[in-house]
Amino acid sequence: MTSVNNLSGSQAVPAEADHIAGLLGLAMRRLRAEILAESEEMFPGLRVSHYRLLEMIPAEGARITDLAEVAGMTKQGLGQHVDYLQRLGFTESDRLRADRRVRLVRRTPRGDEAVAFSRAAIARVEELWEERLGRERYAVLRETLRELGS
């Protein structure tokens, strides 16, 4: 596969790896690839962003407005994702009786299955990375990322 810069997808160290954003991007690319490795067979049409959104929806459901805020998206953009997931059977939504403007979104059992799949894929990546780095280095990586994210 060739990128827009005519660089091979198998190039050992891309130029973007010269800075922290690029390094984090490379790690996220690996994580996404692992999540999606078996995804299409089990959950056709889902992307990593869909899994992330499904995971954000609490068991009791959530308002589109609240989900959009947590996801860092517009209400319209998030609503489009929810509509797509609803067409595929991963979510359902209803208008609140008390306020018909408010749309409450819940995962369906199929959505719950997709979340379990995503979490298992992430756990596999964590195991692989811990094997590769060793338990101590991996623990330091996790704690460092937690510290930087807070």
Tab-separated table of N, CA and C in Angstrom:
chain	number	residue	atom	x	y	z
A	1	MET	N	0.841	-1.171	0.000
A	1	MET	CA	0.000	0.000	0.000
A	1	MET	C	0.889	1.237	0.000
A	2	THR	N	0.536	2.226	-0.755
A	2	THR	CA	1.332	3.439	-0.853
A	2	THR	C	0.532	4.609	-0.328
A	3	SER	N	1.167	5.443	0.487
A	3	SER	CA	0.477	6.609	1.030
A	3	SER	C	0.529	7.741	0.025
A	4	VAL	N	-0.092	8.844	0.397
A	4	VAL	CA	-0.087	10.011	-0.480
A	4	VAL	C	1.311	10.578	-0.650
A	5	ASN	N	2.225	10.231	0.240
A	5	ASN	CA	3.601	10.704	0.152
A	5	ASN	C	4.504	9.714	-0.563
A	6	ASN	N	3.906	8.695	-1.198
A	6	ASN	CA	4.651	7.642	-1.884
A	6	ASN	C	5.587	6.881	-0.953
A	7	LEU	N	5.195	6.766	0.298
A	7	LEU	CA	5.972	5.996	1.253
A	7	LEU	C	5.319	4.637	1.411
A	8	SER	N	6.112	3.632	1.487
A	8	SER	CA	5.599	2.286	1.670
A	8	SER	C	4.980	2.150	3.046
A	9	GLY	N	3.861	1.403	3.165
A	9	GLY	CA	3.221	1.154	4.440
A	9	GLY	C	4.093	0.324	5.358
A	10	SER	N	5.115	-0.330	4.824
A	10	SER	CA	5.975	-1.167	5.652
A	10	SER	C	7.284	-0.468	6.021
A	11	GLN	N	7.402	0.810	5.751
A	11	GLN	CA	8.604	1.560	6.097
A	11	GLN	C	8.862	1.432	7.591
A	12	ALA	N	10.097	1.178	7.979
A	12	ALA	CA	10.431	0.865	9.368
A	12	ALA	C	10.112	2.007	10.328
A	13	VAL	N	10.611	3.208	10.071
A	13	VAL	CA	10.404	4.326	10.984
A	13	VAL	C	9.934	5.535	10.185
A	14	PRO	N	8.633	5.760	10.143
A	14	PRO	CA	8.120	6.913	9.389
A	14	PRO	C	8.600	8.228	9.997
A	15	ALA	N	8.601	9.257	9.180
A	15	ALA	CA	9.050	10.574	9.632
A	15	ALA	C	8.236	11.074	10.810
A	16	GLU	N	6.951	10.706	10.883
A	16	GLU	CA	6.116	11.192	11.983
A	16	GLU	C	6.569	10.662	13.338
A	17	ALA	N	7.412	9.628	13.341
A	17	ALA	CA	7.892	9.060	14.608
A	17	ALA	C	8.990	9.922	15.225
A	18	ASP	N	9.273	11.066	14.636
A	18	ASP	CA	10.286	11.960	15.182
A	18	ASP	C	9.765	12.779	16.361
A	19	HIS	N	8.467	12.761	16.604
A	19	HIS	CA	7.905	13.523	17.723
A	19	HIS	C	6.863	12.681	18.454
A	20	ILE	N	6.512	13.102	19.641
A	20	ILE	CA	5.646	12.318	20.517
A	20	ILE	C	4.279	12.070	19.902
A	21	ALA	N	3.733	13.057	19.203
A	21	ALA	CA	2.415	12.860	18.586
A	21	ALA	C	2.482	11.735	17.552
A	22	GLY	N	3.557	11.690	16.796
A	22	GLY	CA	3.722	10.627	15.810
A	22	GLY	C	3.899	9.265	16.457
A	23	LEU	N	4.676	9.228	17.531
A	23	LEU	CA	4.889	7.962	18.246
A	23	LEU	C	3.581	7.433	18.843
A	24	LEU	N	2.818	8.328	19.449
A	24	LEU	CA	1.522	7.918	19.991
A	24	LEU	C	0.592	7.489	18.861
A	25	GLY	N	0.670	8.181	17.732
A	25	GLY	CA	-0.134	7.806	16.567
A	25	GLY	C	0.205	6.413	16.067
A	26	LEU	N	1.493	6.078	16.038
A	26	LEU	CA	1.908	4.733	15.610
A	26	LEU	C	1.365	3.669	16.561
A	27	ALA	N	1.450	3.942	17.859
A	27	ALA	CA	0.929	2.987	18.838
A	27	ALA	C	-0.590	2.833	18.683
A	28	MET	N	-1.288	3.925	18.463
A	28	MET	CA	-2.745	3.855	18.269
A	28	MET	C	-3.098	3.107	16.981
A	29	ARG	N	-2.291	3.276	15.953
A	29	ARG	CA	-2.525	2.541	14.708
A	29	ARG	C	-2.441	1.037	14.947
A	30	ARG	N	-1.449	0.625	15.734
A	30	ARG	CA	-1.301	-0.794	16.075
A	30	ARG	C	-2.507	-1.276	16.878
A	31	LEU	N	-2.945	-0.467	17.834
A	31	LEU	CA	-4.090	-0.824	18.653
A	31	LEU	C	-5.348	-0.955	17.791
A	32	ARG	N	-5.582	0.022	16.920
A	32	ARG	CA	-6.751	-0.037	16.026
A	32	ARG	C	-6.713	-1.274	15.143
A	33	ALA	N	-5.542	-1.583	14.607
A	33	ALA	CA	-5.401	-2.750	13.722
A	33	ALA	C	-5.763	-4.033	14.468
A	34	GLU	N	-5.356	-4.135	15.726
A	34	GLU	CA	-5.672	-5.328	16.515
A	34	GLU	C	-7.178	-5.423	16.775
A	35	ILE	N	-7.794	-4.313	17.107
A	35	ILE	CA	-9.238	-4.320	17.362
A	35	ILE	C	-9.998	-4.728	16.100
A	36	LEU	N	-9.558	-4.218	14.958
A	36	LEU	CA	-10.282	-4.470	13.716
A	36	LEU	C	-9.898	-5.777	13.025
A	37	ALA	N	-8.878	-6.479	13.531
A	37	ALA	CA	-8.387	-7.690	12.871
A	37	ALA	C	-9.492	-8.706	12.620
A	38	GLU	N	-10.362	-8.923	13.567
A	38	GLU	CA	-11.450	-9.889	13.405
A	38	GLU	C	-12.815	-9.213	13.407
A	39	SER	N	-12.830	-7.913	13.462
A	39	SER	CA	-14.062	-7.164	13.616
A	39	SER	C	-15.012	-7.319	12.435
A	40	GLU	N	-14.506	-7.223	11.238
A	40	GLU	CA	-15.379	-7.207	10.057
A	40	GLU	C	-16.192	-8.490	9.951
A	41	GLU	N	-15.602	-9.602	10.349
A	41	GLU	CA	-16.318	-10.875	10.290
A	41	GLU	C	-17.461	-10.912	11.313
A	42	MET	N	-17.188	-10.425	12.509
A	42	MET	CA	-18.176	-10.497	13.587
A	42	MET	C	-19.140	-9.313	13.606
A	43	PHE	N	-18.616	-8.133	13.310
A	43	PHE	CA	-19.405	-6.905	13.391
A	43	PHE	C	-19.161	-6.045	12.147
A	44	PRO	N	-19.669	-6.476	11.004
A	44	PRO	CA	-19.415	-5.747	9.748
A	44	PRO	C	-19.841	-4.284	9.844
A	45	GLY	N	-18.988	-3.429	9.313
A	45	GLY	CA	-19.305	-2.011	9.241
A	45	GLY	C	-18.864	-1.175	10.419
A	46	LEU	N	-18.371	-1.812	11.486
A	46	LEU	CA	-17.943	-1.024	12.649
A	46	LEU	C	-16.492	-0.593	12.510
A	47	ARG	N	-16.242	0.650	12.912
A	47	ARG	CA	-14.886	1.181	12.990
A	47	ARG	C	-14.551	1.374	14.464
A	48	VAL	N	-13.296	1.667	14.732
A	48	VAL	CA	-12.861	1.855	16.117
A	48	VAL	C	-13.669	2.964	16.785
A	49	SER	N	-13.987	4.019	16.049
A	49	SER	CA	-14.779	5.110	16.630
A	49	SER	C	-16.163	4.624	17.061
A	50	HIS	N	-16.721	3.669	16.348
A	50	HIS	CA	-18.023	3.122	16.733
A	50	HIS	C	-17.913	2.325	18.027
A	51	TYR	N	-16.847	1.517	18.131
A	51	TYR	CA	-16.644	0.768	19.370
A	51	TYR	C	-16.485	1.728	20.552
A	52	ARG	N	-15.740	2.799	20.334
A	52	ARG	CA	-15.515	3.787	21.394
A	52	ARG	C	-16.843	4.411	21.829
A	53	LEU	N	-17.678	4.764	20.866
A	53	LEU	CA	-18.978	5.356	21.182
A	53	LEU	C	-19.863	4.355	21.923
A	54	LEU	N	-19.898	3.130	21.448
A	54	LEU	CA	-20.705	2.115	22.131
A	54	LEU	C	-20.272	1.946	23.585
A	55	GLU	N	-18.979	2.003	23.817
A	55	GLU	CA	-18.462	1.838	25.172
A	55	GLU	C	-18.842	3.009	26.070
A	56	MET	N	-19.052	4.176	25.500
A	56	MET	CA	-19.415	5.363	26.286
A	56	MET	C	-20.858	5.328	26.777
A	57	ILE	N	-21.693	4.535	26.147
A	57	ILE	CA	-23.119	4.529	26.487
A	57	ILE	C	-23.334	3.692	27.754
A	58	PRO	N	-23.803	4.315	28.837
A	58	PRO	CA	-24.034	3.558	30.066
A	58	PRO	C	-25.251	2.634	29.928
A	59	ALA	N	-25.350	1.669	30.822
A	59	ALA	CA	-26.436	0.679	30.767
A	59	ALA	C	-27.813	1.336	30.767
A	60	GLU	N	-27.968	2.409	31.518
A	60	GLU	CA	-29.270	3.080	31.594
A	60	GLU	C	-29.536	4.004	30.408
A	61	GLY	N	-28.545	4.145	29.525
A	61	GLY	CA	-28.686	5.012	28.366
A	61	GLY	C	-28.148	6.402	28.649
A	62	ALA	N	-28.075	7.199	27.614
A	62	ALA	CA	-27.562	8.566	27.758
A	62	ALA	C	-28.182	9.455	26.694
A	63	ARG	N	-28.227	10.719	27.007
A	63	ARG	CA	-28.740	11.704	26.047
A	63	ARG	C	-27.677	11.968	24.993
A	64	ILE	N	-28.122	12.242	23.781
A	64	ILE	CA	-27.218	12.575	22.675
A	64	ILE	C	-26.311	13.734	23.083
A	65	THR	N	-26.882	14.750	23.703
A	65	THR	CA	-26.107	15.927	24.107
A	65	THR	C	-24.965	15.542	25.044
A	66	ASP	N	-25.260	14.687	26.011
A	66	ASP	CA	-24.227	14.277	26.969
A	66	ASP	C	-23.155	13.431	26.293
A	67	LEU	N	-23.565	12.507	25.434
A	67	LEU	CA	-22.590	11.680	24.715
A	67	LEU	C	-21.696	12.538	23.824
A	68	ALA	N	-22.284	13.521	23.158
A	68	ALA	CA	-21.510	14.392	22.277
A	68	ALA	C	-20.453	15.150	23.069
A	69	GLU	N	-20.820	15.613	24.244
A	69	GLU	CA	-19.864	16.344	25.078
A	69	GLU	C	-18.705	15.444	25.498
A	70	VAL	N	-19.014	14.241	25.950
A	70	VAL	CA	-17.972	13.304	26.388
A	70	VAL	C	-17.083	12.901	25.213
A	71	ALA	N	-17.684	12.706	24.047
A	71	ALA	CA	-16.937	12.269	22.866
A	71	ALA	C	-16.178	13.409	22.195
A	72	GLY	N	-16.488	14.654	22.556
A	72	GLY	CA	-15.840	15.792	21.912
A	72	GLY	C	-16.333	15.985	20.486
A	73	MET	N	-17.622	15.713	20.278
A	73	MET	CA	-18.220	15.833	18.947
A	73	MET	C	-19.393	16.800	19.008
A	74	THR	N	-19.859	17.206	17.839
A	74	THR	CA	-21.092	17.980	17.797
A	74	THR	C	-22.268	17.034	18.000
A	75	LYS	N	-23.407	17.586	18.422
A	75	LYS	CA	-24.610	16.764	18.590
A	75	LYS	C	-25.009	16.140	17.253
A	76	GLN	N	-24.878	16.908	16.190
A	76	GLN	CA	-25.261	16.415	14.873
A	76	GLN	C	-24.362	15.255	14.434
A	77	GLY	N	-23.054	15.420	14.625
A	77	GLY	CA	-22.109	14.371	14.243
A	77	GLY	C	-22.319	13.106	15.045
A	78	LEU	N	-22.508	13.268	16.343
A	78	LEU	CA	-22.737	12.102	17.176
A	78	LEU	C	-24.069	11.451	16.818
A	79	GLY	N	-25.081	12.268	16.543
A	79	GLY	CA	-26.381	11.727	16.143
A	79	GLY	C	-26.277	10.885	14.877
A	80	GLN	N	-25.428	11.298	13.939
A	80	GLN	CA	-25.229	10.514	12.713
A	80	GLN	C	-24.607	9.157	13.035
A	81	HIS	N	-23.630	9.139	13.950
A	81	HIS	CA	-23.022	7.870	14.370
A	81	HIS	C	-24.071	6.977	15.026
A	82	VAL	N	-24.877	7.556	15.900
A	82	VAL	CA	-25.911	6.787	16.591
A	82	VAL	C	-26.923	6.240	15.580
A	83	ASP	N	-27.320	7.061	14.615
A	83	ASP	CA	-28.262	6.594	13.583
A	83	ASP	C	-27.680	5.411	12.819
A	84	TYR	N	-26.406	5.497	12.468
A	84	TYR	CA	-25.728	4.411	11.756
A	84	TYR	C	-25.722	3.141	12.615
A	85	LEU	N	-25.346	3.295	13.883
A	85	LEU	CA	-25.309	2.142	14.796
A	85	LEU	C	-26.709	1.565	15.008
A	86	GLN	N	-27.708	2.426	14.988
A	86	GLN	CA	-29.086	1.960	15.147
A	86	GLN	C	-29.522	1.163	13.914
A	87	ARG	N	-29.168	1.631	12.725
A	87	ARG	CA	-29.502	0.889	11.498
A	87	ARG	C	-28.874	-0.505	11.508
A	88	LEU	N	-27.679	-0.628	12.116
A	88	LEU	CA	-26.993	-1.913	12.188
A	88	LEU	C	-27.441	-2.764	13.387
A	89	GLY	N	-28.286	-2.192	14.244
A	89	GLY	CA	-28.814	-2.951	15.366
A	89	GLY	C	-27.972	-2.918	16.628
A	90	PHE	N	-27.044	-1.966	16.747
A	90	PHE	CA	-26.179	-1.883	17.923
A	90	PHE	C	-26.709	-0.933	18.991
A	91	THR	N	-27.576	-0.007	18.588
A	91	THR	CA	-28.178	0.933	19.534
A	91	THR	C	-29.667	1.050	19.235
A	92	GLU	N	-30.358	1.619	20.203
A	92	GLU	CA	-31.758	2.009	20.018
A	92	GLU	C	-31.923	3.347	20.706
A	93	SER	N	-32.896	4.109	20.283
A	93	SER	CA	-33.108	5.408	20.920
A	93	SER	C	-34.593	5.728	20.953
A	94	ASP	N	-34.942	6.528	21.949
A	94	ASP	CA	-36.313	6.985	22.139
A	94	ASP	C	-36.275	8.442	22.552
A	95	ARG	N	-37.367	9.127	22.268
A	95	ARG	CA	-37.533	10.492	22.773
A	95	ARG	C	-38.112	10.400	24.175
A	96	LEU	N	-37.664	11.266	25.052
A	96	LEU	CA	-38.200	11.282	26.415
A	96	LEU	C	-39.631	11.824	26.390
A	97	ARG	N	-40.499	11.214	27.152
A	97	ARG	CA	-41.899	11.669	27.209
A	97	ARG	C	-41.993	13.071	27.798
A	98	ALA	N	-41.156	13.341	28.798
A	98	ALA	CA	-41.203	14.644	29.461
A	98	ALA	C	-40.688	15.769	28.574
A	99	ASP	N	-39.786	15.437	27.652
A	99	ASP	CA	-39.214	16.451	26.756
A	99	ASP	C	-38.881	15.768	25.437
A	100	ARG	N	-39.746	15.890	24.467
A	100	ARG	CA	-39.607	15.200	23.183
A	100	ARG	C	-38.376	15.643	22.392
A	101	ARG	N	-37.739	16.738	22.804
A	101	ARG	CA	-36.516	17.175	22.116
A	101	ARG	C	-35.326	16.309	22.492
A	102	VAL	N	-35.412	15.626	23.650
A	102	VAL	CA	-34.297	14.850	24.182
A	102	VAL	C	-34.365	13.414	23.665
A	103	ARG	N	-33.257	12.967	23.121
A	103	ARG	CA	-33.158	11.602	22.593
A	103	ARG	C	-32.255	10.789	23.504
A	104	LEU	N	-32.785	9.702	24.042
A	104	LEU	CA	-32.039	8.813	24.924
A	104	LEU	C	-31.571	7.610	24.118
A	105	VAL	N	-30.268	7.328	24.192
A	105	VAL	CA	-29.655	6.243	23.419
A	105	VAL	C	-29.229	5.130	24.361
A	106	ARG	N	-29.520	3.896	23.970
A	106	ARG	CA	-29.099	2.717	24.726
A	106	ARG	C	-28.469	1.715	23.771
A	107	ARG	N	-27.572	0.892	24.326
A	107	ARG	CA	-27.026	-0.222	23.540
A	107	ARG	C	-28.047	-1.345	23.520
A	108	THR	N	-28.086	-2.047	22.420
A	108	THR	CA	-28.867	-3.270	22.326
A	108	THR	C	-27.986	-4.422	22.800
A	109	PRO	N	-28.539	-5.628	22.947
A	109	PRO	CA	-27.677	-6.773	23.269
A	109	PRO	C	-26.546	-6.944	22.251
A	110	ARG	N	-26.813	-6.648	20.991
A	110	ARG	CA	-25.762	-6.719	19.959
A	110	ARG	C	-24.686	-5.670	20.232
A	111	GLY	N	-25.084	-4.497	20.686
A	111	GLY	CA	-24.120	-3.463	21.067
A	111	GLY	C	-23.278	-3.895	22.238
A	112	ASP	N	-23.907	-4.578	23.201
A	112	ASP	CA	-23.153	-5.112	24.344
A	112	ASP	C	-22.115	-6.130	23.882
A	113	GLU	N	-22.483	-6.967	22.901
A	113	GLU	CA	-21.536	-7.947	22.348
A	113	GLU	C	-20.348	-7.246	21.698
A	114	ALA	N	-20.619	-6.163	20.976
A	114	ALA	CA	-19.545	-5.423	20.315
A	114	ALA	C	-18.604	-4.802	21.336
A	115	VAL	N	-19.152	-4.288	22.436
A	115	VAL	CA	-18.312	-3.711	23.488
A	115	VAL	C	-17.440	-4.791	24.116
A	116	ALA	N	-18.017	-5.951	24.374
A	116	ALA	CA	-17.238	-7.060	24.951
A	116	ALA	C	-16.125	-7.472	23.987
A	117	PHE	N	-16.419	-7.508	22.701
A	117	PHE	CA	-15.417	-7.840	21.684
A	117	PHE	C	-14.280	-6.825	21.709
A	118	SER	N	-14.625	-5.544	21.726
A	118	SER	CA	-13.626	-4.470	21.730
A	118	SER	C	-12.740	-4.537	22.966
A	119	ARG	N	-13.357	-4.749	24.115
A	119	ARG	CA	-12.583	-4.826	25.355
A	119	ARG	C	-11.647	-6.028	25.348
A	120	ALA	N	-12.115	-7.149	24.793
A	120	ALA	CA	-11.259	-8.344	24.707
A	120	ALA	C	-10.083	-8.085	23.768
A	121	ALA	N	-10.330	-7.386	22.657
A	121	ALA	CA	-9.257	-7.062	21.715
A	121	ALA	C	-8.230	-6.149	22.375
A	122	ILE	N	-8.692	-5.175	23.128
A	122	ILE	CA	-7.777	-4.276	23.836
A	122	ILE	C	-6.976	-5.052	24.869
A	123	ALA	N	-7.619	-5.971	25.570
A	123	ALA	CA	-6.906	-6.796	26.558
A	123	ALA	C	-5.820	-7.633	25.878
A	124	ARG	N	-6.106	-8.148	24.676
A	124	ARG	CA	-5.086	-8.907	23.936
A	124	ARG	C	-3.896	-8.024	23.607
A	125	VAL	N	-4.153	-6.798	23.189
A	125	VAL	CA	-3.063	-5.865	22.879
A	125	VAL	C	-2.254	-5.587	24.138
A	126	GLU	N	-2.934	-5.371	25.244
A	126	GLU	CA	-2.215	-5.106	26.486
A	126	GLU	C	-1.323	-6.285	26.862
A	127	GLU	N	-1.820	-7.502	26.684
A	127	GLU	CA	-1.004	-8.686	26.974
A	127	GLU	C	0.211	-8.749	26.060
A	128	LEU	N	-0.004	-8.487	24.772
A	128	LEU	CA	1.110	-8.512	23.814
A	128	LEU	C	2.154	-7.458	24.156
A	129	TRP	N	1.689	-6.255	24.498
A	129	TRP	CA	2.619	-5.181	24.820
A	129	TRP	C	3.352	-5.468	26.119
A	130	GLU	N	2.678	-6.071	27.081
A	130	GLU	CA	3.347	-6.416	28.338
A	130	GLU	C	4.408	-7.487	28.099
A	131	GLU	N	4.099	-8.455	27.235
A	131	GLU	CA	5.101	-9.471	26.877
A	131	GLU	C	6.300	-8.835	26.205
A	132	ARG	N	6.032	-7.920	25.303
A	132	ARG	CA	7.107	-7.285	24.528
A	132	ARG	C	7.983	-6.385	25.396
A	133	LEU	N	7.351	-5.607	26.262
A	133	LEU	CA	8.094	-4.643	27.072
A	133	LEU	C	8.564	-5.216	28.404
A	134	GLY	N	7.926	-6.260	28.858
A	134	GLY	CA	8.173	-6.763	30.208
A	134	GLY	C	7.198	-6.102	31.162
A	135	ARG	N	6.901	-6.820	32.245
A	135	ARG	CA	5.881	-6.355	33.189
A	135	ARG	C	6.191	-4.976	33.765
A	136	GLU	N	7.426	-4.757	34.183
A	136	GLU	CA	7.770	-3.485	34.825
A	136	GLU	C	7.696	-2.313	33.856
A	137	ARG	N	8.278	-2.473	32.673
A	137	ARG	CA	8.246	-1.377	31.701
A	137	ARG	C	6.817	-1.072	31.262
A	138	TYR	N	6.010	-2.132	31.103
A	138	TYR	CA	4.623	-1.909	30.698
A	138	TYR	C	3.848	-1.176	31.794
A	139	ALA	N	4.085	-1.540	33.039
A	139	ALA	CA	3.428	-0.856	34.154
A	139	ALA	C	3.816	0.621	34.175
A	140	VAL	N	5.072	0.922	33.902
A	140	VAL	CA	5.531	2.311	33.851
A	140	VAL	C	4.862	3.036	32.682
A	141	LEU	N	4.754	2.377	31.541
A	141	LEU	CA	4.080	2.979	30.386
A	141	LEU	C	2.642	3.344	30.745
A	142	ARG	N	1.909	2.414	31.330
A	142	ARG	CA	0.507	2.669	31.707
A	142	ARG	C	0.405	3.828	32.699
A	143	GLU	N	1.256	3.822	33.706
A	143	GLU	CA	1.192	4.888	34.716
A	143	GLU	C	1.568	6.236	34.108
A	144	THR	N	2.558	6.241	33.224
A	144	THR	CA	2.963	7.484	32.564
A	144	THR	C	1.837	8.031	31.707
A	145	LEU	N	1.185	7.180	30.934
A	145	LEU	CA	0.075	7.621	30.101
A	145	LEU	C	-1.087	8.136	30.962
A	146	ARG	N	-1.349	7.451	32.064
A	146	ARG	CA	-2.400	7.894	32.986
A	146	ARG	C	-2.070	9.288	33.539
A	147	GLU	N	-0.823	9.470	33.919
A	147	GLU	CA	-0.392	10.765	34.473
A	147	GLU	C	-0.502	11.871	33.422
A	148	LEU	N	-0.067	11.566	32.210
A	148	LEU	CA	-0.122	12.585	31.160
A	148	LEU	C	-1.551	12.916	30.754
A	149	GLY	N	-2.444	11.954	30.882
A	149	GLY	CA	-3.839	12.176	30.502
A	149	GLY	C	-4.684	12.880	31.550
A	150	SER	N	-4.129	13.033	32.739
A	150	SER	CA	-4.952	13.662	33.801
A	150	SER	C	-4.677	15.140	33.929
